[in-house]
Amino acid sequence: MKDLAIGATGTTGRLRIGIDVGGTFTDFVMADAETGRVALYKEPSTPDDPSRALIEGLDKFLAREGMAASDVGGLMHGTTIGLNAIIMRRGAKIGLIVTKGYRDILEIARCRMPSSFDLHAQKEVPLVPRARVVEIDARFDRDGKLTRAPSEAELDRVAREVSALGLDAAALMLINGYADPETEAGIAKALSDRIEALSISSAAAIWPEIREYERTLVACLNAYIQPLMDAYFARLTEGLARIGVTAPLLVTASNGGSLSVGSAVARPVETILSGPASGVMAAVRQAGQSGMDNIITFDMGGTSSDMAVATEGTAGIATRTDIGGLPLVLPVVDVNAIGAGGGSIIWADAQGVLKVGPQSAGAHPGPVSYGRGGTEPAVTDCFIASGFIDPANFGGGSMPLDGDAARAALEAVAERIGMSGEDRAARLAEGALAVASAGMAGSLFRTMAERGLDPRDFVLLPFGGAGPTHANLLAEEIGIARILVPQAAGAYCAMGAAGADLRRDFVRSLRAGLTEASAADAEATFAALQAEGEAWLDDELPEIAERRAERSADMRYAGQAYELRVDLRPGDDAAAYAEAFHREHERIYGFRDAGAPVEIGTIRLAMIGAGQPLAPSTATGTGAPVRTRRPLYYKGAWVEASVYDRAGLGEGAKITGPAVVEQPETTTVILPGWAARVDEQGNLIIERTPA
């Protein structure tokens, strides 16, 4: 797979370019190592082939900035191709090879229904139908001993049955294979060698953690998107070569780090949530530079809105999430979808109740105002009808919108729900935005309550094309008193990609009671994983000198059903392990049981090679000149708002709401009762004014 990498890792071009492919726009951030300058660009996405927008946009961006392809020293790319394929069930035709007697592992799953109280609830359809599951006479015991080794004749039989299925890819899972991932991977290779051009993902090689169903699913998800990702990166590398870009290509990962394109093709399951994770990591870095350690990120793009929580300057990492109704047990930046995006459709149900989403107009045809054939109004159309967005200045004037069409479409919905009188479009838009805000707030309160946190103690950091536009409405709904809008908020996932570290997570399941002996075993396991991680970094980008390993373990009181992830330090003994667990248990649940026996489950190590962080931004303007004024519709009335150009705002500039701050990538709305100031890094700090 490494032959897909572009150029040599020693490329010395002055530019680093972060790229995020979204549902509506493909965002670019260019960082110039010589001048420290950062430039942004947006190109409409091409959902039929995302690589086309990336190549065309990059070519236009370089030309606009007066740069040559040879100036590019590195490309960092986030993508949602795998995620979308899983959600829409448009992945490859795959099969599954499992230990004899376990053919129904995906059908049985965890024997849980999605909703215990819904008599009509249906479980997710397995990624692999039972007809494409083949059994193999091979298994391990709990200690990793191969108790039933497949014979050559058995391997030949399985290969024949799998070949007859006409698959694009396959996955292999052997019972207790996590205890000896190298041997399971060897069996997968033996089968792959017998089946021409068929990639077989070994569950244990990808993620050697106990819990057979979840591990099987990781391997199946990997196989499900691998042919798509392979084809995509082949087109992408060919296109980059066509425009003369020979710099190395890195792909952002779900854990907030990045991988080489070769690793991403071999293990595409690690990139499923790459785009949203990059934005969160950029937000955490920016908040730290601004002295704000506790933040809620609010990423509102074209299709959805996502939220993540960072406390004490660290983004939350989840070891389990759900993707398209299926559990994923890989470490991911803990991002939760909380609501609608700019393309979410405004509609009324049969009872005349106003709804927002979940259907989205996407990039094509997009909101009605895009003029691409869309007939149903979307959130972006509401922003126009409310005066939040100037349709003539959308995208800095590069993509003017049809405001009259947006208002007409909203009036049609107003007609359907019996709304009459003046300003129907604006009133309906305000109602739709209130519905969207209420839905987001409900999801956010629920998520924060699960963690014992109060959102009012946090700073809201919005990004994405629509995040700064909607942020003040959301802050009012939640009760948050401070908002930080970074300069590059409209392309923040691309910004995060440009400064991402290389990172990969490694695991081993230990499953033992906590004693001095098991603590010593854990330390030996950490050492082995770190050696594996160092070798991986040497293979990915050997010139990276700044490296670190982050250690943690899943631990629990004996008899508990689920573990807590506990951070550990090198050289800790059993007493230190126990104290770290007791402290974390007390933080989460409010108590500790120092006399209860403790168990160690999974050992986790994150190997990180430090990227090149972007230089802190600075305020570039000289004051706060009012460019023009326009009315905003707020709380049932039109209010006159001052309109500012973001590029003209200097450090210390102060703005009193109602106001609008425009920039090519996004628009920030400051409501009445709020005021903003510009800090030394050019961030807009928006705060509620005293009553």
XYZ file of C-alpha atoms in Angstrom:
691
model
C 0.000 0.000 0.000
C 2.949 2.359 0.556
C 3.315 2.908 -3.209
C 0.403 5.348 -3.029
C 2.468 7.868 -1.070
C 3.393 10.988 -3.021
C 7.004 12.050 -3.290
C 9.623 11.738 -0.604
C 9.198 12.559 3.035
C 12.100 14.966 2.757
C 10.210 17.418 0.530
C 11.263 20.940 1.507
C 8.491 23.099 0.024
C 7.543 26.144 2.076
C 3.785 25.455 2.179
C 1.729 23.154 4.363
C -1.827 22.777 3.156
C -4.659 21.350 5.244
C -7.711 20.113 3.358
C -11.132 19.099 4.648
C -13.694 17.611 2.276
C -17.171 18.418 3.550
C -20.638 17.737 2.224
C -21.057 21.254 0.816
C -17.565 22.762 0.540
C -13.988 21.530 0.363
C -11.893 23.766 2.626
C -8.208 24.621 2.203
C -5.783 26.247 4.658
C -2.320 27.230 3.437
C 0.469 27.940 5.941
C 3.637 29.603 4.613
C 6.673 28.528 6.648
C 8.745 31.500 5.431
C 6.312 34.299 6.240
C 4.007 32.659 8.789
C 1.047 33.797 6.691
C -2.102 31.666 6.678
C -4.560 31.802 3.763
C -7.982 30.168 3.363
C -10.009 28.989 0.386
C -13.305 27.186 -0.235
C -14.307 25.148 -3.283
C -17.787 23.644 -3.793
C -17.579 19.900 -3.140
C -18.205 17.345 -5.868
C -19.952 14.444 -4.084
C -19.772 12.170 -7.138
C -15.961 12.306 -6.911
C -14.571 14.285 -3.929
C -11.053 14.176 -5.375
C -12.148 16.403 -8.270
C -13.023 19.358 -6.031
C -9.811 18.806 -4.076
C -7.570 18.851 -7.163
C -9.369 21.723 -8.891
C -9.595 23.732 -5.673
C -5.921 23.221 -4.835
C -4.891 24.295 -8.332
C -7.038 27.470 -8.099
C -5.822 28.186 -4.564
C -2.150 27.998 -5.539
C -2.789 30.231 -8.541
C -4.685 32.764 -6.435
C -1.839 32.956 -3.928
C 0.841 33.163 -6.616
C 2.409 29.871 -5.547
C 3.721 26.952 -7.594
C 3.032 23.262 -7.039
C 6.714 22.841 -6.150
C 6.211 25.178 -3.171
C 3.973 22.609 -1.461
C 5.899 20.755 1.235
C 3.066 18.721 2.731
C -0.630 17.975 2.320
C -2.833 16.984 5.272
C -6.249 15.712 4.260
C -9.427 14.931 6.185
C -12.213 12.976 4.517
C -15.682 11.634 5.298
C -15.795 9.132 2.423
C -15.665 6.120 4.737
C -18.169 7.618 7.170
C -20.669 8.432 4.427
C -20.316 4.976 2.882
C -21.127 3.341 6.224
C -24.051 5.622 7.050
C -25.599 5.225 3.592
C -24.625 1.532 3.339
C -22.806 2.097 0.051
C -19.618 0.237 0.827
C -18.002 -2.746 -0.868
C -19.407 -6.255 -1.186
C -17.616 -8.025 1.643
C -17.530 -11.447 3.270
C -16.572 -12.700 6.720
C -14.464 -15.696 7.744
C -15.011 -16.838 11.332
C -14.167 -19.698 13.646
C -16.359 -22.733 13.080
C -19.537 -22.478 15.153
C -19.624 -18.657 15.164
C -21.287 -17.990 11.826
C -24.049 -15.897 13.437
C -21.794 -13.520 15.370
C -23.037 -10.463 13.441
C -26.671 -11.608 13.501
C -26.682 -12.165 17.272
C -24.510 -9.110 18.029
C -25.183 -8.124 21.678
C -28.804 -9.314 21.725
C -29.985 -5.771 22.385
C -32.706 -3.848 20.600
C -32.139 -0.161 19.770
C -35.035 0.832 22.053
C -36.315 -1.394 24.828
C -39.742 0.259 24.839
C -40.376 0.536 21.091
C -42.260 -2.541 19.886
C -41.536 -1.581 16.286
C -37.793 -1.001 16.710
C -35.571 -2.933 14.343
C -31.916 -3.719 14.822
C -29.369 -2.651 12.251
C -28.984 -4.988 9.287
C -25.552 -6.693 9.553
C -22.860 -5.435 7.187
C -22.331 -9.026 6.051
C -25.390 -11.192 5.319
C -25.227 -14.737 6.678
C -24.888 -16.149 3.157
C -21.480 -14.464 2.845
C -20.088 -15.797 6.139
C -17.676 -18.742 5.802
C -16.534 -20.855 8.758
C -12.940 -22.014 9.266
C -11.718 -24.722 11.617
C -9.303 -22.521 13.576
C -9.328 -21.001 17.047
C -7.161 -19.936 19.989
C -7.512 -20.397 23.716
C -7.595 -17.443 26.103
C -3.797 -17.446 26.415
C -3.249 -17.152 22.661
C -2.374 -20.780 21.992
C -3.595 -21.984 18.585
C -5.640 -24.977 19.716
C -7.063 -25.713 16.252
C -4.644 -24.816 13.477
C -6.148 -24.844 9.965
C -4.609 -27.457 7.688
C -3.545 -26.711 4.133
C -6.644 -28.555 2.919
C -8.837 -26.433 5.200
C -7.274 -23.219 3.918
C -7.840 -24.392 0.339
C -11.506 -25.179 1.060
C -12.164 -21.817 2.688
C -10.405 -20.026 -0.170
C -12.603 -21.808 -2.727
C -15.808 -20.913 -0.852
C -14.791 -17.293 -0.429
C -13.738 -16.996 -4.080
C -17.129 -18.275 -5.202
C -18.865 -15.370 -3.441
C -17.447 -12.729 -5.813
C -16.334 -10.364 -3.043
C -14.533 -7.024 -3.150
C -12.901 -7.630 0.259
C -13.241 -9.836 3.333
C -12.600 -9.897 7.080
C -11.233 -12.690 9.299
C -12.025 -13.131 13.005
C -10.869 -16.110 15.037
C -12.064 -16.683 18.598
C -9.463 -15.370 21.090
C -7.370 -14.138 18.165
C -6.684 -10.920 20.087
C -4.278 -12.897 22.280
C -1.999 -13.662 19.295
C -2.639 -11.079 16.558
C 0.460 -12.043 14.568
C -0.741 -15.627 14.054
C -4.261 -14.540 13.071
C -2.758 -12.077 10.588
C -0.651 -14.927 9.179
C -3.781 -17.021 8.573
C -5.423 -14.036 6.843
C -2.383 -13.715 4.574
C -2.387 -17.443 3.810
C -5.994 -17.136 2.646
C -5.349 -13.912 0.729
C -2.445 -15.556 -1.106
C -4.859 -18.237 -2.297
C -7.460 -15.732 -3.536
C -6.156 -13.460 -6.243
C -6.533 -9.718 -5.601
C -8.720 -10.102 -2.497
C -7.731 -8.110 0.589
C -8.575 -9.828 3.901
C -8.648 -7.701 7.061
C -7.524 -9.562 10.188
C -9.591 -8.425 13.183
C -6.797 -9.065 15.672
C -4.173 -7.322 13.542
C -6.343 -4.207 13.281
C -7.561 -4.096 16.882
C -6.405 -6.840 19.311
C -8.952 -6.216 22.064
C -11.286 -8.680 23.755
C -15.025 -8.620 22.860
C -15.403 -10.682 19.737
C -18.467 -8.975 18.236
C -16.971 -5.488 18.383
C -13.612 -6.719 17.069
C -15.369 -8.521 14.220
C -17.221 -5.338 13.381
C -13.994 -3.299 13.280
C -12.564 -5.734 10.720
C -15.782 -5.729 8.696
C -15.942 -1.922 8.660
C -12.318 -1.820 7.545
C -13.021 -4.227 4.689
C -16.288 -2.441 3.838
C -14.625 0.884 3.033
C -11.155 -0.250 1.984
C -11.837 -0.657 -1.777
C -13.521 2.773 -1.863
C -10.642 4.444 -0.039
C -8.074 2.630 -2.177
C -9.755 3.868 -5.369
C -10.189 7.384 -3.983
C -6.566 7.800 -2.969
C -5.422 6.343 -6.289
C -7.460 9.017 -8.113
C -6.227 11.663 -5.715
C -2.538 10.845 -6.045
C -2.899 10.698 -9.824
C -4.621 14.094 -9.841
C -2.023 15.682 -7.569
C 0.749 14.413 -9.807
C -1.113 15.862 -12.803
C -0.969 19.390 -11.346
C 2.648 18.904 -10.282
C 2.268 18.380 -6.525
C 4.822 15.824 -5.318
C 4.729 16.547 -1.573
C 3.905 13.751 0.914
C 0.202 13.256 1.647
C -1.025 12.603 5.185
C -4.589 11.682 6.139
C -6.143 12.868 9.386
C -7.439 10.147 11.692
C -10.404 9.796 14.035
C -8.116 10.108 17.075
C -7.110 13.667 16.152
C -3.758 12.684 14.653
C -2.735 11.772 11.127
C -1.433 8.814 9.117
C 0.435 8.340 5.864
C -1.785 7.606 2.898
C -0.400 4.053 2.877
C -1.519 3.471 6.465
C -4.887 5.077 5.720
C -5.496 2.680 2.836
C -4.399 -0.346 4.883
C -6.471 0.724 7.925
C -9.191 3.074 6.606
C -11.376 2.337 9.630
C -9.074 4.694 11.579
C -10.083 7.642 9.362
C -13.878 7.411 9.648
C -14.235 10.567 11.786
C -11.122 12.332 10.511
C -12.625 15.698 9.535
C -14.535 16.546 12.734
C -11.632 15.378 14.903
C -9.204 17.788 13.213
C -11.418 20.781 13.951
C -11.653 19.870 17.618
C -7.882 19.571 17.958
C -7.392 22.978 16.313
C -9.984 24.466 18.679
C -8.214 23.032 21.732
C -4.899 24.529 20.590
C -6.482 27.920 19.943
C -8.336 27.977 23.255
C -5.108 27.134 25.080
C -3.302 30.036 23.401
C -6.170 32.280 24.540
C -6.077 31.005 28.140
C -9.378 29.141 27.957
C -9.049 25.503 29.008
C -12.723 24.483 29.239
C -14.501 24.759 25.901
C -17.430 23.341 23.975
C -16.675 23.164 20.260
C -19.577 23.761 17.887
C -18.901 22.657 14.308
C -21.831 23.615 12.069
C -21.290 22.682 8.463
C -23.561 22.023 5.534
C -25.107 18.752 6.703
C -24.929 18.576 10.497
C -23.680 20.213 13.682
C -21.155 18.467 15.902
C -20.066 19.128 19.460
C -17.051 18.127 21.529
C -16.004 18.991 25.078
C -12.467 19.820 26.195
C -11.612 20.171 29.873
C -8.298 21.399 31.274
C -6.997 21.899 27.752
C -7.540 18.289 26.640
C -10.100 16.991 24.167
C -12.104 13.987 25.289
C -11.182 10.660 23.687
C -13.872 7.985 23.520
C -13.010 4.307 23.200
C -16.464 3.489 21.858
C -18.841 5.325 19.571
C -21.657 4.478 17.167
C -21.319 4.873 13.413
C -24.489 4.414 11.409
C -26.036 2.425 14.258
C -22.995 0.133 14.592
C -20.554 0.189 17.545
C -16.973 1.224 16.845
C -14.420 0.484 19.593
C -11.443 2.436 18.231
C -10.225 5.562 20.067
C -11.832 8.656 18.540
C -12.070 12.304 19.506
C -15.373 12.355 21.365
C -17.555 14.251 18.867
C -21.346 14.088 19.062
C -23.800 15.112 16.372
C -26.154 17.589 18.031
C -28.276 19.084 15.281
C -28.862 20.579 11.890
C -26.426 22.105 9.413
C -26.704 24.896 6.890
C -28.239 22.543 4.345
C -30.812 20.968 6.679
C -34.284 21.233 5.185
C -37.118 23.245 6.759
C -40.462 21.454 6.506
C -43.812 20.904 8.232
C -45.205 17.519 9.214
C -48.777 16.327 8.681
C -49.895 18.104 11.851
C -48.379 21.415 10.732
C -45.462 21.249 13.179
C -42.319 23.020 11.965
C -39.301 20.706 11.585
C -35.621 21.158 10.776
C -33.838 18.195 9.139
C -32.607 15.524 9.391
C -32.838 15.572 5.591
C -30.208 17.805 4.008
C -30.008 19.536 0.655
C -26.237 18.933 0.693
C -24.055 20.591 -1.936
C -26.240 19.549 -4.866
C -28.838 20.868 -5.240
C -28.185 22.692 -1.956
C -30.453 25.294 -0.321
C -32.942 27.067 -2.567
C -30.789 30.202 -2.541
C -27.953 28.300 -4.273
C -29.964 28.304 -7.493
C -29.041 24.716 -8.353
C -32.543 23.303 -8.530
C -33.329 23.007 -4.821
C -37.012 23.521 -4.022
C -37.116 23.054 -0.243
C -35.766 25.822 2.018
C -32.823 25.088 4.299
C -31.183 26.692 7.326
C -28.981 28.823 5.056
C -32.143 30.260 3.501
C -33.308 31.138 7.036
C -30.061 33.009 7.666
C -30.722 35.041 4.517
C -34.363 35.796 5.389
C -33.297 36.887 8.896
C -30.637 39.224 7.538
C -27.823 37.222 9.132
C -26.225 36.535 5.740
C -25.905 38.976 2.841
C -26.707 36.866 -0.233
C -24.690 39.177 -2.481
C -21.567 38.790 -0.334
C -21.683 35.026 0.326
C -18.224 33.528 0.015
C -16.777 37.024 -0.190
C -18.906 37.638 -3.271
C -17.558 34.615 -5.130
C -20.836 32.715 -4.808
C -23.814 35.128 -4.737
C -27.077 33.611 -3.529
C -30.691 34.198 -4.542
C -32.320 35.902 -1.554
C -35.708 36.301 -3.255
C -35.875 32.547 -3.961
C -35.000 31.796 -0.329
C -37.773 34.022 0.988
C -40.315 32.629 -1.481
C -39.521 29.052 -0.432
C -39.909 29.942 3.246
C -43.212 31.693 2.546
C -44.461 28.504 0.906
C -43.765 26.581 4.137
C -45.412 29.387 6.125
C -48.494 29.003 3.926
C -48.641 25.270 4.669
C -48.694 25.843 8.435
C -51.238 28.663 8.263
C -48.921 31.590 8.963
C -50.143 34.906 7.538
C -49.304 38.606 7.727
C -46.204 40.642 6.989
C -42.651 39.330 7.170
C -43.802 35.715 6.959
C -40.468 34.553 5.587
C -38.525 36.240 8.395
C -40.906 35.004 11.087
C -40.792 31.463 9.777
C -36.998 31.654 9.541
C -36.755 32.812 13.155
C -39.020 29.962 14.245
C -36.990 27.399 12.305
C -33.727 28.657 13.784
C -35.303 28.477 17.259
C -36.328 24.862 16.582
C -32.775 24.056 15.495
C -31.303 25.776 18.575
C -33.670 23.960 20.942
C -32.754 20.601 19.436
C -29.044 21.359 19.730
C -29.414 22.554 23.318
C -31.318 19.431 24.307
C -28.615 17.167 22.911
C -25.900 19.260 24.522
C -27.524 19.294 27.980
C -27.923 15.527 27.851
C -24.307 14.955 26.872
C -22.962 17.343 29.514
C -25.170 15.856 32.238
C -23.773 12.388 31.496
C -20.322 13.782 32.308
C -21.375 15.751 35.371
C -20.640 19.083 33.649
C -22.557 22.354 33.399
C -22.310 23.987 29.943
C -22.624 27.420 31.544
C -19.111 26.932 32.961
C -17.667 26.620 29.449
C -16.712 28.858 26.535
C -18.420 28.120 23.208
C -15.961 27.889 20.307
C -17.818 27.733 16.974
C -16.380 26.871 13.591
C -17.493 25.527 10.230
C -19.185 27.650 7.586
C -22.342 28.178 9.663
C -20.987 27.813 13.220
C -20.230 31.500 13.923
C -23.535 32.504 12.287
C -25.617 30.347 14.624
C -23.382 30.397 17.725
C -24.965 33.384 19.471
C -28.443 31.860 19.108
C -27.181 28.604 20.616
C -25.374 30.416 23.452
C -28.589 32.239 24.381
C -30.517 28.956 24.352
C -27.958 27.217 26.578
C -27.040 30.068 28.905
C -23.375 30.310 27.902
C -21.940 33.784 28.512
C -18.796 33.754 26.337
C -18.046 32.790 22.734
C -14.618 32.615 21.058
C -14.670 32.863 17.243
C -11.190 32.228 15.760
C -10.047 34.019 12.618
C -10.137 30.925 10.414
C -13.372 29.541 11.860
C -14.914 28.906 8.440
C -12.220 26.381 7.515
C -11.212 25.129 10.942
C -11.163 21.394 10.204
C -8.678 22.118 7.424
C -6.741 24.293 9.897
C -6.596 21.383 12.323
C -5.405 19.060 9.578
C -2.560 21.423 8.646
C -1.115 21.249 12.171
C -1.992 17.651 13.072
C 0.428 15.320 14.832
C 1.108 11.846 13.511
C -0.697 9.479 15.859
C -1.659 5.833 16.088
C -3.196 3.922 18.986
C -2.050 0.447 20.056
C -3.829 -1.958 22.406
C -3.486 -5.333 24.095
C -6.007 -7.030 26.364
C -4.481 -8.150 29.678
C -7.559 -9.157 31.728
C -6.072 -9.726 35.166
C -6.607 -8.784 38.785
C -4.376 -5.923 39.907
C -1.315 -7.297 41.716
C 2.374 -6.465 41.671
C 2.837 -9.232 39.092
C 0.069 -7.987 36.785
C 1.316 -4.397 37.123
C 4.744 -5.638 36.013
C 3.063 -7.447 33.081
C 1.284 -4.217 32.182
C 4.589 -2.308 32.217
C 6.138 -4.948 29.953
C 3.142 -4.672 27.612
C 3.492 -0.886 27.513
C 7.155 -1.295 26.591
C 6.304 -3.704 23.773
C 3.590 -1.395 22.430
C 5.942 1.580 22.561
C 8.530 -0.334 20.549
C 5.809 -1.148 18.016
C 4.812 2.514 17.941
C 8.382 3.704 17.446
C 8.749 1.310 14.513
C 5.521 2.649 13.023
C 6.729 6.258 13.285
C 10.050 5.276 11.678
C 8.100 3.820 8.777
C 5.694 6.770 8.459
C 8.011 9.769 8.755
C 11.466 8.886 10.133
C 12.639 12.512 10.396
C 10.161 13.267 13.190
C 12.326 13.822 16.247
C 9.793 14.972 18.850
C 7.922 11.872 19.971
C 5.873 10.933 22.988
C 3.797 8.025 24.222
C 0.578 8.412 26.198
C -0.319 5.463 28.435
C -3.681 4.410 29.796
C -5.540 1.267 30.819
C -9.167 0.207 31.117
C -9.766 -0.707 34.767
C -12.716 -1.622 36.981
C -13.713 -2.900 40.379
C -14.101 -6.687 40.255
C -17.621 -7.535 39.139
C -18.342 -4.251 37.358
C -19.678 -4.606 33.813
C -17.693 -1.756 32.265
C -14.252 -0.237 32.718
C -12.965 3.303 33.095
C -10.027 4.519 31.048
C -7.279 5.613 33.462
C -4.131 7.560 32.545
C -0.933 5.952 33.845
C 2.724 6.966 34.094
C 5.824 4.943 33.148
C 7.185 2.919 36.045
C 3.974 2.955 38.113
C 3.573 0.045 40.516
C 0.361 -1.690 41.594
C -0.359 0.886 44.299
C -0.044 3.754 41.813
C -2.311 1.904 39.351
C -4.923 1.414 42.072
C -4.808 5.030 43.245
C -5.161 6.318 39.676
C -8.256 4.157 39.215
C -9.819 5.076 42.558
C -9.290 8.770 41.772
C -10.931 8.485 38.343
C -13.840 6.452 39.727
C -14.407 9.075 42.392
C -14.329 11.859 39.793
C -16.937 10.138 37.607
C -19.207 8.521 40.200
C -18.529 10.513 43.366
C -17.089 7.706 45.487
C -14.240 5.216 45.758
C -14.022 1.756 47.333
C -10.409 1.472 48.405
C -10.953 -2.012 49.846
C -12.431 -3.572 46.697
C -10.226 -5.594 44.337
C -9.349 -3.864 41.059
C -8.957 -5.474 37.626
C -6.904 -4.379 34.597
C -8.574 -4.904 31.244
C -7.093 -3.381 28.096
C -3.677 -1.711 27.913
C -3.633 1.345 25.616
C -0.739 3.345 24.211
C -0.953 6.324 21.854
C 2.267 6.922 19.899
C 2.537 10.545 18.795
C 4.998 12.272 16.518
C 4.708 16.036 16.936
C 3.525 17.912 13.863
C 4.397 21.489 13.001
C 1.915 23.720 14.845
C 0.787 26.766 12.934
C 2.101 30.070 14.169
C -0.424 31.887 16.381
C -2.552 34.267 14.348
C -2.510 37.996 14.971
C -5.050 40.756 14.552
C -4.317 42.320 11.158
C -6.728 45.240 11.069
C -6.356 48.750 12.467
C -9.715 49.424 14.131
C -13.396 48.565 13.893
C -14.718 50.438 10.867
C -18.424 50.024 10.122
C -18.713 49.066 6.462
C -22.483 49.344 6.183
C -25.693 48.615 8.081
C -28.552 46.212 7.524
C -31.608 44.982 9.440
C -31.665 41.697 11.383
C -34.885 39.967 12.369
C -34.675 39.162 16.073
C -37.426 38.385 18.599
C -40.212 39.346 16.221
C -38.853 42.688 15.056
C -36.276 44.181 12.705
C -33.246 45.747 14.408
C -30.559 47.813 12.699
C -27.164 46.081 12.775
C -23.697 47.395 11.990
C -21.754 45.319 9.460
C -17.969 44.925 9.787
C -15.276 43.373 7.619
C -13.333 40.825 9.713
C -10.057 41.702 7.990
C -10.379 45.304 9.133
C -10.736 44.540 12.845
C -7.642 45.420 14.855
C -6.539 44.280 18.299
C -8.690 45.850 20.993
C -11.526 46.728 18.630
C -14.926 46.673 20.326
C -18.307 45.944 18.777
C -21.719 46.269 20.371
C -24.568 44.104 19.128
C -26.618 43.937 17.058
C -23.791 43.517 14.567
C -22.546 41.271 11.796
C -18.894 40.487 11.058
C -18.294 39.182 7.542
C -15.386 37.270 6.059
C -15.200 35.130 2.912
C -15.471 31.792 4.772
C -18.206 32.585 7.296
C -20.341 35.269 8.929
C -20.448 35.983 12.670
C -23.675 37.352 14.156
C -23.611 39.364 17.413
C -27.101 39.688 18.870
C -28.564 42.579 20.880
C -27.434 42.336 24.493
C -23.999 41.030 23.495
C -20.702 42.745 22.730
C -17.468 41.628 21.102
C -13.802 42.545 21.348
C -10.792 41.489 19.307
C -7.857 39.949 21.166
C -4.201 40.041 20.102
C -4.607 36.879 18.016
C -7.523 38.291 16.061
C -10.128 36.150 17.819
C -13.569 37.611 18.373
C -14.505 37.278 22.050
C -18.271 37.712 22.289
C -19.750 38.216 25.758
C -23.160 38.876 27.224
C -23.457 42.493 28.374
C -24.698 43.235 31.894
C -28.453 43.780 32.058
